[in-house]
Amino acid sequence: MVSTVEFFVEDLVCPTIIGVGPQERLEKQDVVVNFKIQNAVEAMVIDPPDLRDLVKQVFEMVQDSTYLTLEALSSAIAKDILMILAYGKTPVKVTVSASKPHALPLAKSSEVVITRTLEDYEHLHHVDHRTVPRTMTVAPSTVHKVVLALGSNLGDRFKNIESALRLLEIPGEVLKEHKPVDGDKAEAMKVDVVDTSFLYETAPMYFTDQPAFINGACVIETNLSPLTLLLLVKTIETIVGRVPSVRNGPRAVDLDIILYDNDVFDTRPVEDRKDLDNLEGQLVIPHPRLAEREFVLRPLNDIVPDLVHPVLKKSIARLLQDLHISPSDPPMEKVIPFPRLPPRQDTAFAYPIEQVPDTLTHWKYGKAGTKVMATLNTTPDSFSDGSTHNVLPAAISYVKDSVTAGARIIDIGGYSTRPGAAFVSVDEETNRVVPYVQAIREQNGQDQVADIPISVDTFRWEVAEAALAAGANCINDVYSFTGPDSYPHSEKNNQEAEGIMTKMKAIARRGDAGQNKDYKVYEYAGPNEAVLEGVRVELGEKVEKIVKGKGGVRRWSVIVDPGIGFSKTLDGNLEVLRHASQVVDAPFIGPEGNKMNPLYGFPQLIGVSRKSFLGAILAEGQHGRKTTPKERVFATAAAVSCAVQQVRFSLHKMVCPPQELQSAHTLCGARDPPPEYVEAISARLRYNSRNCCNGQYNTAATCPASENACPHSYAYAYDEGSSTALFTCPGIRRADYTVTFCP
Ligand SMILES: Nc1ncnc2c1ncn2[C@@H]1O[C@H](COP(=O)(O)OP(=O)(O)OP(=O)(O)O)[C@@H](O)[C@H]1O
Ligand SMILES: Nc1nc2c(c(=O)[nH]1)N=C(CO)CN2
């Protein structure tokens, strides 16, 4: 006979909505829950249940539930406990009792007691492998929300991931070879990529002697069953170029199914579920290694932070928070890729998707987190330097000098957005932009210039399309792609527009230069933050519109611009500039401060150079006077340095000659200390975090160390990726990192 051991939890009091009476549906009442877990002694010794965690999860689940009967509630509690404990481990038996102490006037309580094992829940088509559809099935009217993890560490990693996403959206074509599809029509299969995370460069986990990965995640909507989806992702991995390799080894692309609705599946027989090394050819959902992988959790946290793991009953944000990240772990770095456009035509590629471009370059957030954009105005009426650049040779020499001076992207504009600027036809604007793009790309033998990322400042799809075809990489749209002439509103066929949107990089700007807007509606944010909040809400809505839903721009392709100098008073402009970091660093916004900031985490473009709000400041006071844009150099430098001090990744749009641009670049570059500092800083942080808490504590809340563990200040330490050290050890506070460098 197998001897068993029992664990008890008694008198857990949880307020909840329970019962059928009208009053009971309105107000929470206390329910008292007791439960007992029984299992073989041997299994429990090896893997005892974490009762503290279990109690917390049961409490939260009961508190959030609204069952009509104690029977239903007890059964749900039993199911949750069984699933939490059985996740890859030995099944157990659970007895749950739930009582309502206030239900009966003449009795102490009314109570229900039930005993369950996992087998009792098989009919819910969870957990048991026999219930996972083994055939290729499609239910055309059912839409499932599925979360996928994306990874690549071989070849053009960004291109591989983009190719995989595009192939996902043509499941019928990809799975053609796998016919017969059990009577289902390939055309009925549907997958839409409806949201994407940021992308991160990550150090390889498990098998560490291999190249760094690019990792991300996406949400898809599909009518495919879990197993058909598995077949689809495995087929796509092969098409993109994945070849068999060592376990956890290098791969062109890796697509893992992380979550499928709220479902729980395991195709392995019950006796094989203890192990995670026998997954080949099987399907386990949620992905069994999710909770240990920062490279999956962090991107998921960008898009579905509140999604609750159906077994562990914790949100993605909580799983990420609970992850034990060691200070010595290399940090994950957000990256910003630029496509090389137009794409090379690969006639051998047999699938009907838009040709995926190679990657021109990619920027990292952490290293040199500030960059300079030079502005090439090709309008005769440009407000500060018109007439100097609108001649091709002069323009090219400006671009060359700007690149030498440190510009990392060129923004070309052929239609001024200043108030009262003359109307320019689409053809005229195109002719003002395209020849300049072509001329830059034709700078043979001068790779730095010929390969410089180019953005085009336009709000018209015809101009954008022509510019991208000529070799521009990025569209800088003052209306954030939601204007009257942008793609989604144009008469252009949707599919074609979608192709253009996914191919390019996008700069989403907030508003044109019309009347100053009234921001009173956002005054809840505080007397001095209404404009800032207005920008977050309005630009946030526009950005959500372009990154979410079918045909969206990838989140990793978007840079946001709060539009300093656009539709704001002088105070409004200053407010945004002074709080520039809050545009993208504040996680929550809204009247209750509980709405996710849709701009959270985006790289930011800041354009202050020579703008008229600086002119307004220079005109103030006794010694003030009217200035021309060219006279606002010092004011520009002050404004740029104000933003550089705050924003983790910022791109500064400069409208100035190359020599001024050089000082902006140097100013921005001042955040990059020489390599020996970086090494010294990381070593010191590692040392301090070890000393401070002996590596014992992993969350800021629990480390008892003093506030003064780090006596030195290094601005760069934070940027260089020591955020893990900062996070795991509160002795090293972010506030310690001012802009002084250690001698
Ligand atoms: N949720 C899931 N998503 C993807 N594959 C899964 C899943 N569950 C089980 N598998 C199985 O895992 C097997 C190994 O997949 P793969 O080759 O991608 O492994 P890996 O990338 O080395 O590891 P991992 O999947 O843990 O990232 C596949 O044969 C697949 O059937
Ligand atoms: N950083 C990182 N490490 C990995 C990854 C990955 O995607 N990113 N995938 C693996 C196998 O799936 C093994 N290790």
mmCIF file of C-alpha atoms and ligand atoms in Angstrom, residues 151 202-206 210 213 215 248 251 254 256 293 295, ligand 2:
data_model
loop_
_atom_site.group_PDB
_atom_site.id
_atom_site.type_symbol
_atom_site.label_atom_id
_atom_site.label_comp_id
_atom_site.label_asym_id
_atom_site.label_seq_id
_atom_site.Cartn_x
_atom_site.Cartn_y
_atom_site.Cartn_z
ATOM 1 C CA GLY A 151 13.468 34.241 -31.332
ATOM 2 C CA THR A 202 19.437 38.734 -25.309
ATOM 3 C CA ALA A 203 22.328 36.581 -24.189
ATOM 4 C CA PRO A 204 21.768 32.905 -24.947
ATOM 5 C CA MET A 205 20.264 30.922 -22.080
ATOM 6 C CA TYR A 206 20.944 27.212 -21.326
ATOM 7 C CA GLN A 210 26.245 30.654 -29.359
ATOM 8 C CA PHE A 213 19.381 36.186 -29.793
ATOM 9 C CA ASN A 215 13.643 37.938 -28.914
ATOM 10 C CA ASN A 248 18.621 24.849 -27.248
ATOM 11 C CA ARG A 251 18.433 28.681 -34.952
ATOM 12 C CA ASP A 254 12.065 29.808 -33.125
ATOM 13 C CA ASP A 256 6.862 28.858 -29.414
ATOM 14 C CA ARG A 293 12.580 32.779 -19.309
ATOM 15 C CA PHE A 295 13.566 36.553 -22.855
HETATM 16 N N1 LIG B 2 18.381 34.392 -25.027
HETATM 17 C C1 LIG B 2 17.811 33.289 -25.537
HETATM 18 N N2 LIG B 2 18.269 32.096 -25.198
HETATM 19 C C2 LIG B 2 17.689 30.976 -25.704
HETATM 20 C C3 LIG B 2 16.610 31.068 -26.591
HETATM 21 C C4 LIG B 2 16.144 32.367 -26.933
HETATM 22 O O1 LIG B 2 15.177 32.530 -27.710
HETATM 23 N N3 LIG B 2 16.769 33.442 -26.383
HETATM 24 N N4 LIG B 2 16.029 29.946 -27.054
HETATM 25 C C5 LIG B 2 16.435 28.754 -26.703
HETATM 26 C C6 LIG B 2 15.733 27.548 -27.164
HETATM 27 O O2 LIG B 2 14.452 27.743 -27.434
HETATM 28 C C7 LIG B 2 17.600 28.558 -25.860
HETATM 29 N N5 LIG B 2 18.146 29.771 -25.360
#
